[in-house]
């Protein structure tokens, strides 16, 4: 199953995001190597600066998807004000369909 992890950064946390980015990217690379990552990328504010994340993962359950979200270095660093994990169905332009 696919799960969308929707994260909103805390206000004023851009520097924390930048400082933690190498560990976050390494985490996503590990998920990709384990075939658990569908895709990921940041949300952007009006100035084009990142202010949140969208990560879509493959997991057997919502609990497993939540565990992946909690393991993200951004989450461990306290970057996010909110994290929402939702089951997701990739209907259009799915390369695996």
PDB file of N, CA and C in Angstrom:
ATOM      1  N   UNK A   1       0.841  -1.190   0.000  1.00  0.00           N
ATOM      2  CA  UNK A   1       0.000   0.000   0.000  1.00  0.00           C
ATOM      3  C   UNK A   1       0.877   1.241   0.000  1.00  0.00           C
ATOM      4  N   UNK A   2       0.321   2.310  -0.536  1.00  0.00           N
ATOM      5  CA  UNK A   2       1.007   3.593  -0.503  1.00  0.00           C
ATOM      6  C   UNK A   2       0.405   4.475   0.582  1.00  0.00           C
ATOM      7  N   UNK A   3       1.277   5.272   1.194  1.00  0.00           N
ATOM      8  CA  UNK A   3       0.865   6.224   2.225  1.00  0.00           C
ATOM      9  C   UNK A   3       1.543   7.557   1.956  1.00  0.00           C
ATOM     10  N   UNK A   4       0.757   8.620   2.006  1.00  0.00           N
ATOM     11  CA  UNK A   4       1.290   9.971   1.862  1.00  0.00           C
ATOM     12  C   UNK A   4       1.589  10.512   3.249  1.00  0.00           C
ATOM     13  N   UNK A   5       2.810  10.991   3.425  1.00  0.00           N
ATOM     14  CA  UNK A   5       3.221  11.634   4.670  1.00  0.00           C
ATOM     15  C   UNK A   5       3.308  13.120   4.361  1.00  0.00           C
ATOM     16  N   UNK A   6       2.390  13.897   4.949  1.00  0.00           N
ATOM     17  CA  UNK A   6       2.311  15.335   4.705  1.00  0.00           C
ATOM     18  C   UNK A   6       2.808  16.067   5.945  1.00  0.00           C
ATOM     19  N   UNK A   7       3.875  16.833   5.773  1.00  0.00           N
ATOM     20  CA  UNK A   7       4.529  17.486   6.903  1.00  0.00           C
ATOM     21  C   UNK A   7       4.555  18.991   6.692  1.00  0.00           C
ATOM     22  N   UNK A   8       4.271  19.718   7.748  1.00  0.00           N
ATOM     23  CA  UNK A   8       4.352  21.178   7.741  1.00  0.00           C
ATOM     24  C   UNK A   8       5.419  21.602   8.726  1.00  0.00           C
ATOM     25  N   UNK A   9       6.375  22.405   8.243  1.00  0.00           N
ATOM     26  CA  UNK A   9       7.448  22.875   9.116  1.00  0.00           C
ATOM     27  C   UNK A   9       6.925  23.846  10.164  1.00  0.00           C
ATOM     28  N   UNK A  10       7.614  23.890  11.290  1.00  0.00           N
ATOM     29  CA  UNK A  10       7.343  24.914  12.289  1.00  0.00           C
ATOM     30  C   UNK A  10       7.743  26.269  11.711  1.00  0.00           C
ATOM     31  N   UNK A  11       7.066  27.334  12.084  1.00  0.00           N
ATOM     32  CA  UNK A  11       7.465  28.656  11.603  1.00  0.00           C
ATOM     33  C   UNK A  11       8.906  28.967  12.012  1.00  0.00           C
ATOM     34  N   UNK A  12       9.629  29.584  11.089  1.00  0.00           N
ATOM     35  CA  UNK A  12      10.991  29.995  11.386  1.00  0.00           C
ATOM     36  C   UNK A  12      12.002  28.869  11.467  1.00  0.00           C
ATOM     37  N   UNK A  13      11.688  27.702  10.903  1.00  0.00           N
ATOM     38  CA  UNK A  13      12.552  26.535  11.062  1.00  0.00           C
ATOM     39  C   UNK A  13      13.404  26.240   9.827  1.00  0.00           C
ATOM     40  N   UNK A  14      13.527  27.197   8.913  1.00  0.00           N
ATOM     41  CA  UNK A  14      14.276  26.943   7.685  1.00  0.00           C
ATOM     42  C   UNK A  14      15.716  26.521   7.974  1.00  0.00           C
ATOM     43  N   UNK A  15      16.381  27.169   8.917  1.00  0.00           N
ATOM     44  CA  UNK A  15      17.774  26.816   9.189  1.00  0.00           C
ATOM     45  C   UNK A  15      17.888  25.389   9.735  1.00  0.00           C
ATOM     46  N   UNK A  16      16.938  24.987  10.582  1.00  0.00           N
ATOM     47  CA  UNK A  16      16.928  23.618  11.081  1.00  0.00           C
ATOM     48  C   UNK A  16      16.776  22.638   9.920  1.00  0.00           C
ATOM     49  N   UNK A  17      15.908  22.963   8.976  1.00  0.00           N
ATOM     50  CA  UNK A  17      15.718  22.120   7.788  1.00  0.00           C
ATOM     51  C   UNK A  17      17.029  22.012   7.011  1.00  0.00           C
ATOM     52  N   UNK A  18      17.672  23.144   6.771  1.00  0.00           N
ATOM     53  CA  UNK A  18      18.921  23.144   6.008  1.00  0.00           C
ATOM     54  C   UNK A  18      20.016  22.365   6.723  1.00  0.00           C
ATOM     55  N   UNK A  19      20.094  22.531   8.037  1.00  0.00           N
ATOM     56  CA  UNK A  19      21.125  21.838   8.819  1.00  0.00           C
ATOM     57  C   UNK A  19      20.912  20.325   8.838  1.00  0.00           C
ATOM     58  N   UNK A  20      19.668  19.896   8.797  1.00  0.00           N
ATOM     59  CA  UNK A  20      19.325  18.476   8.924  1.00  0.00           C
ATOM     60  C   UNK A  20      19.182  17.794   7.567  1.00  0.00           C
ATOM     61  N   UNK A  21      19.209  18.557   6.494  1.00  0.00           N
ATOM     62  CA  UNK A  21      18.949  18.017   5.161  1.00  0.00           C
ATOM     63  C   UNK A  21      19.849  16.840   4.771  1.00  0.00           C
ATOM     64  N   UNK A  22      21.164  16.866   5.023  1.00  0.00           N
ATOM     65  CA  UNK A  22      21.981  15.707   4.610  1.00  0.00           C
ATOM     66  C   UNK A  22      21.513  14.389   5.235  1.00  0.00           C
ATOM     67  N   UNK A  23      21.146  14.419   6.510  1.00  0.00           N
ATOM     68  CA  UNK A  23      20.656  13.207   7.170  1.00  0.00           C
ATOM     69  C   UNK A  23      19.299  12.785   6.608  1.00  0.00           C
ATOM     70  N   UNK A  24      18.444  13.768   6.302  1.00  0.00           N
ATOM     71  CA  UNK A  24      17.131  13.494   5.721  1.00  0.00           C
ATOM     72  C   UNK A  24      17.293  12.829   4.352  1.00  0.00           C
ATOM     73  N   UNK A  25      18.173  13.374   3.521  1.00  0.00           N
ATOM     74  CA  UNK A  25      18.396  12.807   2.191  1.00  0.00           C
ATOM     75  C   UNK A  25      18.958  11.384   2.302  1.00  0.00           C
ATOM     76  N   UNK A  26      19.873  11.156   3.240  1.00  0.00           N
ATOM     77  CA  UNK A  26      20.406   9.803   3.452  1.00  0.00           C
ATOM     78  C   UNK A  26      19.288   8.842   3.854  1.00  0.00           C
ATOM     79  N   UNK A  27      18.374   9.308   4.705  1.00  0.00           N
ATOM     80  CA  UNK A  27      17.216   8.502   5.123  1.00  0.00           C
ATOM     81  C   UNK A  27      16.361   8.135   3.903  1.00  0.00           C
ATOM     82  N   UNK A  28      16.068   9.113   3.054  1.00  0.00           N
ATOM     83  CA  UNK A  28      15.263   8.841   1.862  1.00  0.00           C
ATOM     84  C   UNK A  28      15.995   7.896   0.908  1.00  0.00           C
ATOM     85  N   UNK A  29      17.299   8.048   0.788  1.00  0.00           N
ATOM     86  CA  UNK A  29      18.073   7.132  -0.054  1.00  0.00           C
ATOM     87  C   UNK A  29      17.987   5.698   0.469  1.00  0.00           C
ATOM     88  N   UNK A  30      18.029   5.517   1.799  1.00  0.00           N
ATOM     89  CA  UNK A  30      17.883   4.182   2.377  1.00  0.00           C
ATOM     90  C   UNK A  30      16.494   3.607   2.067  1.00  0.00           C
ATOM     91  N   UNK A  31      15.467   4.437   2.231  1.00  0.00           N
ATOM     92  CA  UNK A  31      14.114   3.971   1.915  1.00  0.00           C
ATOM     93  C   UNK A  31      14.015   3.570   0.450  1.00  0.00           C
ATOM     94  N   UNK A  32      14.647   4.337  -0.423  1.00  0.00           N
ATOM     95  CA  UNK A  32      14.622   4.030  -1.847  1.00  0.00           C
ATOM     96  C   UNK A  32      15.330   2.707  -2.123  1.00  0.00           C
ATOM     97  N   UNK A  33      16.477   2.496  -1.501  1.00  0.00           N
ATOM     98  CA  UNK A  33      17.211   1.244  -1.676  1.00  0.00           C
ATOM     99  C   UNK A  33      16.410   0.040  -1.183  1.00  0.00           C
ATOM    100  N   UNK A  34      15.585   0.257  -0.158  1.00  0.00           N
ATOM    101  CA  UNK A  34      14.748  -0.800   0.403  1.00  0.00           C
ATOM    102  C   UNK A  34      13.410  -0.918  -0.326  1.00  0.00           C
ATOM    103  N   UNK A  35      13.239  -0.168  -1.409  1.00  0.00           N
ATOM    104  CA  UNK A  35      12.007  -0.128  -2.202  1.00  0.00           C
ATOM    105  C   UNK A  35      10.794   0.277  -1.364  1.00  0.00           C
ATOM    106  N   UNK A  36      11.009   1.200  -0.438  1.00  0.00           N
ATOM    107  CA  UNK A  36       9.912   1.707   0.388  1.00  0.00           C
ATOM    108  C   UNK A  36       9.511   3.136   0.015  1.00  0.00           C
ATOM    109  N   UNK A  37      10.271   3.784  -0.873  1.00  0.00           N
ATOM    110  CA  UNK A  37       9.998   5.169  -1.252  1.00  0.00           C
ATOM    111  C   UNK A  37       9.403   5.218  -2.648  1.00  0.00           C
ATOM    112  N   UNK A  38       8.219   5.831  -2.782  1.00  0.00           N
ATOM    113  CA  UNK A  38       7.632   6.058  -4.106  1.00  0.00           C
ATOM    114  C   UNK A  38       8.176   7.365  -4.676  1.00  0.00           C
ATOM    115  N   UNK A  39       8.045   8.460  -3.908  1.00  0.00           N
ATOM    116  CA  UNK A  39       8.614   9.750  -4.293  1.00  0.00           C
ATOM    117  C   UNK A  39       8.556  10.694  -3.106  1.00  0.00           C
ATOM    118  N   UNK A  40       9.280  11.796  -3.217  1.00  0.00           N
ATOM    119  CA  UNK A  40       9.329  12.761  -2.116  1.00  0.00           C
ATOM    120  C   UNK A  40       9.789  14.120  -2.637  1.00  0.00           C
ATOM    121  N   UNK A  41       9.438  15.160  -1.887  1.00  0.00           N
ATOM    122  CA  UNK A  41       9.896  16.503  -2.205  1.00  0.00           C
ATOM    123  C   UNK A  41       9.304  17.510  -1.243  1.00  0.00           C
ATOM    124  N   UNK A  42       9.883  18.716  -1.233  1.00  0.00           N
ATOM    125  CA  UNK A  42       9.416  19.741  -0.305  1.00  0.00           C
ATOM    126  C   UNK A  42       8.243  20.543  -0.860  1.00  0.00           C
ATOM    127  N   UNK A  43       7.414  21.041   0.044  1.00  0.00           N
ATOM    128  CA  UNK A  43       6.471  22.094  -0.287  1.00  0.00           C
ATOM    129  C   UNK A  43       7.249  23.401  -0.247  1.00  0.00           C
ATOM    130  N   UNK A  44       6.796  24.398  -1.002  1.00  0.00           N
ATOM    131  CA  UNK A  44       7.502  25.675  -1.065  1.00  0.00           C
ATOM    132  C   UNK A  44       6.584  26.816  -0.661  1.00  0.00           C
ATOM    133  N   UNK A  45       7.178  27.818  -0.016  1.00  0.00           N
ATOM    134  CA  UNK A  45       6.412  29.006   0.341  1.00  0.00           C
ATOM    135  C   UNK A  45       6.376  29.977  -0.846  1.00  0.00           C
ATOM    136  N   UNK A  46       5.788  31.149  -0.655  1.00  0.00           N
ATOM    137  CA  UNK A  46       5.640  32.131  -1.724  1.00  0.00           C
ATOM    138  C   UNK A  46       6.983  32.615  -2.268  1.00  0.00           C
ATOM    139  N   UNK A  47       8.033  32.502  -1.470  1.00  0.00           N
ATOM    140  CA  UNK A  47       9.372  32.910  -1.902  1.00  0.00           C
ATOM    141  C   UNK A  47      10.176  31.752  -2.497  1.00  0.00           C
ATOM    142  N   UNK A  48       9.550  30.577  -2.625  1.00  0.00           N
ATOM    143  CA  UNK A  48      10.232  29.425  -3.187  1.00  0.00           C
ATOM    144  C   UNK A  48      11.117  28.679  -2.206  1.00  0.00           C
ATOM    145  N   UNK A  49      10.979  28.976  -0.921  1.00  0.00           N
ATOM    146  CA  UNK A  49      11.777  28.305   0.110  1.00  0.00           C
ATOM    147  C   UNK A  49      10.966  27.135   0.683  1.00  0.00           C
ATOM    148  N   UNK A  50      11.645  26.012   1.011  1.00  0.00           N
ATOM    149  CA  UNK A  50      10.919  24.853   1.535  1.00  0.00           C
ATOM    150  C   UNK A  50      10.281  25.148   2.889  1.00  0.00           C
ATOM    151  N   UNK A  51       9.040  24.657   3.047  1.00  0.00           N
ATOM    152  CA  UNK A  51       8.324  24.866   4.314  1.00  0.00           C
ATOM    153  C   UNK A  51       7.503  23.647   4.729  1.00  0.00           C
ATOM    154  N   UNK A  52       7.824  22.505   4.140  1.00  0.00           N
ATOM    155  CA  UNK A  52       7.124  21.270   4.473  1.00  0.00           C
ATOM    156  C   UNK A  52       7.601  20.173   3.552  1.00  0.00           C
ATOM    157  N   UNK A  53       7.040  18.989   3.714  1.00  0.00           N
ATOM    158  CA  UNK A  53       7.455  17.843   2.912  1.00  0.00           C
ATOM    159  C   UNK A  53       6.265  16.985   2.536  1.00  0.00           C
ATOM    160  N   UNK A  54       6.385  16.372   1.357  1.00  0.00           N
ATOM    161  CA  UNK A  54       5.481  15.314   0.934  1.00  0.00           C
ATOM    162  C   UNK A  54       6.357  14.103   0.644  1.00  0.00           C
ATOM    163  N   UNK A  55       6.118  13.026   1.365  1.00  0.00           N
ATOM    164  CA  UNK A  55       6.850  11.782   1.167  1.00  0.00           C
ATOM    165  C   UNK A  55       5.806  10.686   0.990  1.00  0.00           C
ATOM    166  N   UNK A  56       5.891   9.965  -0.115  1.00  0.00           N
ATOM    167  CA  UNK A  56       4.973   8.849  -0.346  1.00  0.00           C
ATOM    168  C   UNK A  56       5.778   7.560  -0.223  1.00  0.00           C
ATOM    169  N   UNK A  57       5.329   6.717   0.710  1.00  0.00           N
ATOM    170  CA  UNK A  57       6.055   5.484   1.020  1.00  0.00           C
ATOM    171  C   UNK A  57       5.183   4.266   0.761  1.00  0.00           C
ATOM    172  N   UNK A  58       5.870   3.141   0.567  1.00  0.00           N
ATOM    173  CA  UNK A  58       5.219   1.842   0.448  1.00  0.00           C
ATOM    174  C   UNK A  58       5.351   1.160   1.807  1.00  0.00           C
ATOM    175  N   UNK A  59       4.220   0.754   2.375  1.00  0.00           N
ATOM    176  CA  UNK A  59       4.234   0.095   3.682  1.00  0.00           C
ATOM    177  C   UNK A  59       3.059  -0.871   3.762  1.00  0.00           C
ATOM    178  N   UNK A  60       3.179  -1.833   4.666  1.00  0.00           N
ATOM    179  CA  UNK A  60       2.131  -2.842   4.833  1.00  0.00           C
ATOM    180  C   UNK A  60       0.943  -2.344   5.648  1.00  0.00           C
ATOM    181  N   UNK A  61       1.160  -1.278   6.440  1.00  0.00           N
ATOM    182  CA  UNK A  61       0.090  -0.772   7.295  1.00  0.00           C
ATOM    183  C   UNK A  61       0.346   0.699   7.597  1.00  0.00           C
ATOM    184  N   UNK A  62      -0.682   1.364   8.093  1.00  0.00           N
ATOM    185  CA  UNK A  62      -0.514   2.767   8.465  1.00  0.00           C
ATOM    186  C   UNK A  62       0.462   2.899   9.636  1.00  0.00           C
ATOM    187  N   UNK A  63       0.492   1.901  10.506  1.00  0.00           N
ATOM    188  CA  UNK A  63       1.441   1.929  11.622  1.00  0.00           C
ATOM    189  C   UNK A  63       2.881   1.872  11.100  1.00  0.00           C
ATOM    190  N   UNK A  64       3.119   1.034  10.098  1.00  0.00           N
ATOM    191  CA  UNK A  64       4.457   0.946   9.509  1.00  0.00           C
ATOM    192  C   UNK A  64       4.823   2.256   8.810  1.00  0.00           C
ATOM    193  N   UNK A  65       3.864   2.866   8.144  1.00  0.00           N
ATOM    194  CA  UNK A  65       4.115   4.160   7.493  1.00  0.00           C
ATOM    195  C   UNK A  65       4.407   5.240   8.533  1.00  0.00           C
ATOM    196  N   UNK A  66       3.676   5.228   9.631  1.00  0.00           N
ATOM    197  CA  UNK A  66       3.945   6.195  10.714  1.00  0.00           C
ATOM    198  C   UNK A  66       5.338   5.994  11.296  1.00  0.00           C
ATOM    199  N   UNK A  67       5.761   4.750  11.416  1.00  0.00           N
ATOM    200  CA  UNK A  67       7.105   4.470  11.931  1.00  0.00           C
ATOM    201  C   UNK A  67       8.165   5.025  10.983  1.00  0.00           C
ATOM    202  N   UNK A  68       7.941   4.915   9.672  1.00  0.00           N
ATOM    203  CA  UNK A  68       8.873   5.496   8.713  1.00  0.00           C
ATOM    204  C   UNK A  68       8.910   7.011   8.853  1.00  0.00           C
ATOM    205  N   UNK A  69       7.746   7.618   9.056  1.00  0.00           N
ATOM    206  CA  UNK A  69       7.686   9.077   9.239  1.00  0.00           C
ATOM    207  C   UNK A  69       8.436   9.505  10.493  1.00  0.00           C
ATOM    208  N   UNK A  70       8.260   8.760  11.568  1.00  0.00           N
ATOM    209  CA  UNK A  70       8.922   9.090  12.833  1.00  0.00           C
ATOM    210  C   UNK A  70      10.431   8.888  12.769  1.00  0.00           C
ATOM    211  N   UNK A  71      10.898   8.009  11.880  1.00  0.00           N
ATOM    212  CA  UNK A  71      12.330   7.740  11.744  1.00  0.00           C
ATOM    213  C   UNK A  71      13.052   8.803  10.915  1.00  0.00           C
ATOM    214  N   UNK A  72      12.302   9.671  10.242  1.00  0.00           N
ATOM    215  CA  UNK A  72      12.909  10.718   9.420  1.00  0.00           C
ATOM    216  C   UNK A  72      13.705  11.677  10.307  1.00  0.00           C
ATOM    217  N   UNK A  73      14.957  11.967   9.946  1.00  0.00           N
ATOM    218  CA  UNK A  73      15.750  12.909  10.744  1.00  0.00           C
ATOM    219  C   UNK A  73      15.088  14.275  10.920  1.00  0.00           C
ATOM    220  N   UNK A  74      14.321  14.727   9.944  1.00  0.00           N
ATOM    221  CA  UNK A  74      13.579  15.985  10.126  1.00  0.00           C
ATOM    222  C   UNK A  74      12.621  15.871  11.304  1.00  0.00           C
ATOM    223  N   UNK A  75      11.892  14.767  11.380  1.00  0.00           N
ATOM    224  CA  UNK A  75      10.956  14.568  12.487  1.00  0.00           C
ATOM    225  C   UNK A  75      11.707  14.471  13.809  1.00  0.00           C
ATOM    226  N   UNK A  76      12.804  13.724  13.826  1.00  0.00           N
ATOM    227  CA  UNK A  76      13.595  13.571  15.058  1.00  0.00           C
ATOM    228  C   UNK A  76      14.178  14.895  15.528  1.00  0.00           C
ATOM    229  N   UNK A  77      14.482  15.796  14.582  1.00  0.00           N
ATOM    230  CA  UNK A  77      15.049  17.104  14.924  1.00  0.00           C
ATOM    231  C   UNK A  77      13.990  18.091  15.393  1.00  0.00           C
ATOM    232  N   UNK A  78      12.707  17.724  15.282  1.00  0.00           N
ATOM    233  CA  UNK A  78      11.634  18.619  15.706  1.00  0.00           C
ATOM    234  C   UNK A  78      11.288  19.675  14.679  1.00  0.00           C
ATOM    235  N   UNK A  79      11.559  19.415  13.407  1.00  0.00           N
ATOM    236  CA  UNK A  79      11.287  20.388  12.347  1.00  0.00           C
ATOM    237  C   UNK A  79       9.799  20.626  12.126  1.00  0.00           C
ATOM    238  N   UNK A  80       8.998  19.580  12.279  1.00  0.00           N
ATOM    239  CA  UNK A  80       7.606  19.662  11.840  1.00  0.00           C
ATOM    240  C   UNK A  80       6.649  20.136  12.927  1.00  0.00           C
ATOM    241  N   UNK A  81       5.737  21.026  12.519  1.00  0.00           N
ATOM    242  CA  UNK A  81       4.624  21.433  13.378  1.00  0.00           C
ATOM    243  C   UNK A  81       3.539  20.368  13.329  1.00  0.00           C
ATOM    244  N   UNK A  82       3.326  19.793  12.136  1.00  0.00           N
ATOM    245  CA  UNK A  82       2.322  18.742  11.968  1.00  0.00           C
ATOM    246  C   UNK A  82       2.844  17.679  11.010  1.00  0.00           C
ATOM    247  N   UNK A  83       2.407  16.452  11.247  1.00  0.00           N
ATOM    248  CA  UNK A  83       2.678  15.329  10.350  1.00  0.00           C
ATOM    249  C   UNK A  83       1.378  14.546  10.235  1.00  0.00           C
ATOM    250  N   UNK A  84       0.928  14.346   9.018  1.00  0.00           N
ATOM    251  CA  UNK A  84      -0.288  13.587   8.772  1.00  0.00           C
ATOM    252  C   UNK A  84       0.057  12.434   7.838  1.00  0.00           C
ATOM    253  N   UNK A  85      -0.342  11.228   8.196  1.00  0.00           N
ATOM    254  CA  UNK A  85      -0.085  10.048   7.378  1.00  0.00           C
ATOM    255  C   UNK A  85      -1.442   9.521   6.903  1.00  0.00           C
ATOM    256  N   UNK A  86      -1.566   9.397   5.561  1.00  0.00           N
ATOM    257  CA  UNK A  86      -2.848   8.978   4.985  1.00  0.00           C
ATOM    258  C   UNK A  86      -2.624   7.902   3.929  1.00  0.00           C
ATOM    259  N   UNK A  87      -3.485   6.885   3.893  1.00  0.00           N
ATOM    260  CA  UNK A  87      -3.434   5.946   2.779  1.00  0.00           C
ATOM    261  C   UNK A  87      -3.679   6.719   1.478  1.00  0.00           C
ATOM    262  N   UNK A  88      -2.975   6.303   0.422  1.00  0.00           N
ATOM    263  CA  UNK A  88      -3.048   7.059  -0.827  1.00  0.00           C
ATOM    264  C   UNK A  88      -3.093   6.110  -2.008  1.00  0.00           C
ATOM    265  N   UNK A  89      -3.865   6.459  -3.022  1.00  0.00           N
ATOM    266  CA  UNK A  89      -4.009   5.649  -4.226  1.00  0.00           C
ATOM    267  C   UNK A  89      -3.475   6.437  -5.414  1.00  0.00           C
ATOM    268  N   UNK A  90      -2.391   5.950  -6.019  1.00  0.00           N
ATOM    269  CA  UNK A  90      -1.764   6.605  -7.168  1.00  0.00           C
ATOM    270  C   UNK A  90      -2.494   6.141  -8.424  1.00  0.00           C
ATOM    271  N   UNK A  91      -3.389   6.992  -8.963  1.00  0.00           N
ATOM    272  CA  UNK A  91      -4.238   6.613 -10.083  1.00  0.00           C
ATOM    273  C   UNK A  91      -3.635   7.024 -11.430  1.00  0.00           C
ATOM    274  N   UNK A  92      -3.265   8.288 -11.577  1.00  0.00           N
ATOM    275  CA  UNK A  92      -2.791   8.796 -12.857  1.00  0.00           C
ATOM    276  C   UNK A  92      -1.267   8.897 -12.891  1.00  0.00           C
ATOM    277  N   UNK A  93      -0.696   8.545 -14.048  1.00  0.00           N
ATOM    278  CA  UNK A  93       0.741   8.621 -14.296  1.00  0.00           C
ATOM    279  C   UNK A  93       1.571   7.787 -13.328  1.00  0.00           C
ATOM    280  N   UNK A  94       1.011   6.701 -12.844  1.00  0.00           N
ATOM    281  CA  UNK A  94       1.734   5.782 -11.984  1.00  0.00           C
ATOM    282  C   UNK A  94       2.596   4.879 -12.874  1.00  0.00           C
ATOM    283  N   UNK A  95       3.940   4.976 -12.756  1.00  0.00           N
ATOM    284  CA  UNK A  95       4.789   4.171 -13.645  1.00  0.00           C
ATOM    285  C   UNK A  95       4.678   2.664 -13.387  1.00  0.00           C
ATOM    286  N   UNK A  96       4.128   2.269 -12.242  1.00  0.00           N
ATOM    287  CA  UNK A  96       3.992   0.845 -11.935  1.00  0.00           C
ATOM    288  C   UNK A  96       2.644   0.277 -12.334  1.00  0.00           C
ATOM    289  N   UNK A  97       1.756   1.156 -12.832  1.00  0.00           N
ATOM    290  CA  UNK A  97       0.403   0.707 -13.185  1.00  0.00           C
ATOM    291  C   UNK A  97       0.395  -0.014 -14.528  1.00  0.00           C
TER     292      UNK A  97
END
